[in-house]
Amino acid sequence: MRAYIIRRLIYAIPTLLGVSIIVFLITRLSPGDPVRIYTFGALNVTEEDIQALREHYGLNKPLYEQYVLWLIQVLQGDFGKSLQYNRPALPLIFDRLPATLQLATTALGIQLLIGVPLGVMAALRRGSWVDYVIRVFGVLGHAIPTFWLGLMAIIIFSVTFRVLPSQGVLTVGHDVWDVPDRLKHLILPSIVLAVAGIANYSRYLRTETLDVIAQDFIRTARAKGLRERTVTYVHALRNALIPVVTALGGVLFALFSGALVIEQVFTWPGVGQFTYAAARSKDYPVIMAGVMVASALLVLSYLLRDIAYAFVDPRIKVK
Amino acid sequence: MSPRVGTTKGFAAVLASSMLVAMACGQAPTGGGGASPAASAAEQPTPGGRVIYGSFSDIQRLNPATSNDATSSQVSGKIYDTLILVDPKTSEVKPNMGQWTVSADGLTFSWTVDAKANWSDGKPVTGNDFLARVKMQGRSKVTPNKSAFNDIEGYQDYTTGKATSISGIQVDASNPKKFTVKFTRVFCPALVTVFGSAPMPEHIFGKYTVDNDPSKNVDDAAENNAPPVASGPFKFKEWRKGDQVILSRNDTYWKGAPLLDEYVQKVVSDSTVGAAQMKTGELTMELAQPGDVADLSKADNVKLYKWPDNGYVYIGWRTNNPNVAFLGDKRIRQALMYGIDVDAVVKAVLFGEGTKQLAHHPPVSWAAGVGLNEYKYDKTKAEDLIKQAGYTKGADGFYAKDGKPLAITIVTNQGNKTRETFLQVAVEQYKQIGVKINPKLEAFEALVPKLTGGSPEVEAVIIGWQLSADPDPFTIWHSSNVASPTKAGNNFVGYANPDVDKAIEAGRNGPDCSQPARQKAYQQMNKILNDDVPYMFGFAQNRILATASNIRGIETGSFSPNADWNIEKWWIKK
């Protein structure tokens, strides 16, 4: 197992290198110039000032040289300085990471807690009104754009009924360790972020459960006289969960990209909101740091998925 | 002066100008007037409470010497007070922390800092603090405002390290509250652009700038983002990144402690959400969009203030782009001025919250033109002018000359609702006078370098200006600032007119810097621009401030973009 993990981590290096080259090229070759954007409207800014800033940030060097310099710095743990904030880019990203992780893991928890039982219920009562309701919800949950849902949630729960806060992580004036207040702020964004996933899981689970309960070993289990509950939850569910684990690999990343939208709508001070703003002002070091951190997390979550396989499905062995 | 930038959220950022709007005023208290019709002498200002101001972006840098974004300036401006104060209604420059006299040749300013002006740790504010500001900005490698002090004698030699002191700034050794600043040439906007730069605490930041080592600078100072002392009405308390920044009352503020306990600037995702939060009370102040006015005015707990903005939104015509050579013809540009019903645009785009603009300076400015052509909407006149320029109408309803159609691509930045709607209306209305418009949207970050770099891709652009308290239009209209690929400039349209240049130079470099002399120069300039119309001058938008209805003491004016010039007088009725 340990050898396997080490091998996988080594494989991750060329992946991350590839990502860095592609993102580097995309950000540099797409139109826009961070210095021109940053100095736009500055009083009496001169062409010499602009050139001096370009030189200071190494933006006047050839692209390949800029990349190599970036890579050498990164290997020393330095992702460069944000042009907007004038502070090291990686710590800026790490400042925002906890908020995003908090949102993403809460959403994931909600997705599993609601999505899995819904899917099983739909399958067990196939054709009933329960099944239909869950299936319609599944389609809706997938089709509704999250930003719209977010705005609706704000209008209904924050503006009309005023039961939940709509923005940020904490009420103004409250202590940073006010946990109940933080949880209240977490409710709307995490549920909205979770909706699409709930729909996904319930659909997976429904299909898989239907597949599994039609199989011989379930009939055998019933024939042995096991209680229906045991048949469902021990024999059927465990097998039906395997595709869920498959989906889990990408889920953290999906949540991250979903959080990008949600963080905008709810002004959640996370990596998504931050990187988006950086992309708009072409703050190269921050964009690169943000993407690299997200990519590393993706690689890591795929690794965790493959390890989880071994636990869920005894037929799969990690070599 | 600064371009007004729009983002996906459709708001305008006030850039450098907000830094120049001084914070506070020495005038008599207002007795809480203006905030409510019920306000009367019976209402006694009471201390306590906080204002929660909604802003569309987080602050970035709190050291004004190194920053350029409006959101940061709005916060740092409350921490660091300035020597001068711009009257919010008239833009007249008045003494604030400092009093000044000017030498007969207009080159030397002698300053005396108010005896009461102090830092929140008890140290006095002196000429050394102004000198420290100039030095740290000069040696910073990341500031976008390095050239702001170029006209101070010896400044450029100091920035490059050729000199170890700035010869033009002399602080009186026996009384450091007194200092003089000498310029190399008369620079009329100096009071606002140079002395509107807040003095910075020498005893905190001085150590980062080393006179004989130009490689040392303030750029990485820890105090940049956590100011330990304040000269303004508020002190820095905490910055919760991406969420809010909290300032607390400066009890030793030289004009007397403010009444509010705290000023909180909180990030909100967009104007719709901001308006919703005003209603729930999560915010108690924000700049509202015209589209939200109807909704907000229905809320009992919200009060709205409106005032004409010192800025405008326009369509700029490239007069130097061979792809659209016809835009070099004044008759065509005048036709385009006549061909838009601006009042209809203001209704459609701004819900009536704006007025037609006829030249560069808006009517609120003392520099505004007089006796200008109003260009009343007149389709026939527009078409006549186009015909005079040698064009004939084709079967498709559009004018053409020598087989070349009268067609213009107008670009604006994506996501700014006001400008996008303006563009749609322009397409429709210009079609009616036989001019074909190809609308184009581009991301702001992609558009800016094309504008300031004079790219031939740009034929016409819809964008806006937020003007500074000083009316100097040098960077926008002087021919030396024509944008080109080799030289960035804010004269995006490539306008060059020797008479306008002369008027701008007279208003900028005097020698007579008196307001009547400058006014005469700018009136002349506006007259020429009004006739030449290198822009379809568009409209000046009203600024709309929404506040909780129990906040008292607010006094608005076109030259205080965020209406916060007297924040130390604000109070909350319990």
Tab-separated table of C-alpha atoms in Angstrom, chain A residues 60-168:
chain	number	residue	atom	x	y	z
A	60	ASN	CA	9.448	41.937	-20.067
A	61	LYS	CA	11.451	38.686	-20.286
A	62	PRO	CA	10.724	36.053	-22.981
A	63	LEU	CA	7.906	33.669	-22.012
A	64	TYR	CA	10.043	30.522	-21.661
A	65	GLU	CA	12.429	32.415	-19.410
A	66	GLN	CA	9.541	33.653	-17.281
A	67	TYR	CA	8.284	30.101	-16.946
A	68	VAL	CA	11.659	28.632	-16.024
A	69	LEU	CA	12.194	31.372	-13.451
A	70	TRP	CA	8.726	30.740	-12.063
A	71	LEU	CA	9.425	27.002	-11.823
A	72	ILE	CA	12.761	27.495	-10.081
A	73	GLN	CA	11.100	29.798	-7.549
A	74	VAL	CA	8.213	27.411	-7.023
A	75	LEU	CA	10.597	24.531	-6.297
A	76	GLN	CA	11.908	26.737	-3.497
A	77	GLY	CA	8.371	27.250	-2.259
A	78	ASP	CA	8.011	30.780	-3.644
A	79	PHE	CA	5.071	31.416	-5.969
A	80	GLY	CA	5.957	35.072	-6.482
A	81	LYS	CA	4.201	38.160	-5.228
A	82	SER	CA	0.679	39.252	-6.018
A	83	LEU	CA	0.620	42.375	-8.149
A	84	GLN	CA	-2.582	43.559	-6.544
A	85	TYR	CA	-1.795	42.812	-2.925
A	86	ASN	CA	1.971	43.124	-3.071
A	87	ARG	CA	2.305	40.048	-0.861
A	88	PRO	CA	3.494	36.440	-1.515
A	89	ALA	CA	0.872	34.596	-3.570
A	90	LEU	CA	0.876	31.178	-1.893
A	91	PRO	CA	0.154	32.450	1.643
A	92	LEU	CA	-2.642	34.562	0.163
A	93	ILE	CA	-4.185	31.374	-1.256
A	94	PHE	CA	-3.659	29.473	2.000
A	95	ASP	CA	-5.367	32.327	3.851
A	96	ARG	CA	-8.479	31.577	1.830
A	97	LEU	CA	-8.227	27.780	1.721
A	98	PRO	CA	-9.895	27.008	5.075
A	99	ALA	CA	-13.069	28.870	4.075
A	100	THR	CA	-13.314	26.931	0.832
A	101	LEU	CA	-12.574	23.571	2.456
A	102	GLN	CA	-15.157	24.265	5.114
A	103	LEU	CA	-17.765	25.039	2.488
A	104	ALA	CA	-16.822	22.119	0.236
A	105	THR	CA	-16.713	19.458	2.939
A	106	THR	CA	-19.979	20.634	4.466
A	107	ALA	CA	-21.594	20.482	1.041
A	108	LEU	CA	-20.144	17.018	0.472
A	109	GLY	CA	-21.537	15.816	3.773
A	110	ILE	CA	-24.975	17.163	2.907
A	111	GLN	CA	-24.814	15.565	-0.518
A	112	LEU	CA	-24.052	12.125	0.856
A	113	LEU	CA	-26.435	12.320	3.811
A	114	ILE	CA	-29.359	13.311	1.620
A	115	GLY	CA	-28.447	11.971	-1.821
A	116	VAL	CA	-27.723	8.389	-0.809
A	117	PRO	CA	-30.949	7.701	1.170
A	118	LEU	CA	-33.016	9.444	-1.515
A	119	GLY	CA	-31.560	7.225	-4.233
A	120	VAL	CA	-32.144	4.049	-2.240
A	121	MET	CA	-35.672	5.126	-1.364
A	122	ALA	CA	-36.467	5.843	-4.988
A	123	ALA	CA	-35.167	2.449	-6.030
A	124	LEU	CA	-37.005	0.512	-3.330
A	125	ARG	CA	-40.286	2.240	-4.185
A	126	ARG	CA	-39.728	2.221	-7.869
A	127	GLY	CA	-42.707	3.564	-9.796
A	128	SER	CA	-44.377	5.063	-6.739
A	129	TRP	CA	-44.977	8.798	-6.258
A	130	VAL	CA	-41.940	8.896	-3.982
A	131	ASP	CA	-39.802	7.711	-6.857
A	132	TYR	CA	-41.269	10.310	-9.196
A	133	VAL	CA	-40.779	13.165	-6.784
A	134	ILE	CA	-37.176	12.167	-6.197
A	135	ARG	CA	-36.516	11.767	-9.897
A	136	VAL	CA	-38.038	15.133	-10.765
A	137	PHE	CA	-35.934	16.680	-8.015
A	138	GLY	CA	-32.921	14.931	-9.542
A	139	VAL	CA	-33.482	16.495	-12.938
A	140	LEU	CA	-34.232	19.916	-11.472
A	141	GLY	CA	-31.273	19.858	-9.133
A	142	HIS	CA	-29.053	19.200	-12.069
A	143	ALA	CA	-30.623	21.679	-14.451
A	144	ILE	CA	-30.957	24.729	-12.209
A	145	PRO	CA	-27.930	27.012	-12.397
A	146	THR	CA	-26.333	27.379	-8.964
A	147	PHE	CA	-25.976	31.162	-9.118
A	148	TRP	CA	-29.712	31.500	-9.767
A	149	LEU	CA	-30.525	29.115	-6.962
A	150	GLY	CA	-28.184	31.068	-4.720
A	151	LEU	CA	-29.858	34.375	-5.492
A	152	MET	CA	-33.298	32.810	-4.971
A	153	ALA	CA	-32.207	31.392	-1.641
A	154	ILE	CA	-30.978	34.835	-0.602
A	155	ILE	CA	-34.219	36.519	-1.652
A	156	ILE	CA	-36.377	33.939	0.127
A	157	PHE	CA	-34.447	33.173	3.309
A	158	SER	CA	-32.503	36.397	3.846
A	159	VAL	CA	-34.633	39.162	2.407
A	160	THR	CA	-38.226	37.952	2.650
A	161	PHE	CA	-38.176	35.845	5.804
A	162	ARG	CA	-34.927	37.185	7.265
A	163	VAL	CA	-34.080	33.906	8.931
A	164	LEU	CA	-30.564	33.396	7.573
A	165	PRO	CA	-27.642	35.685	6.714
A	166	SER	CA	-26.740	35.851	3.044
A	167	GLN	CA	-23.209	37.168	2.892
A	168	GLY	CA	-19.818	36.408	4.337
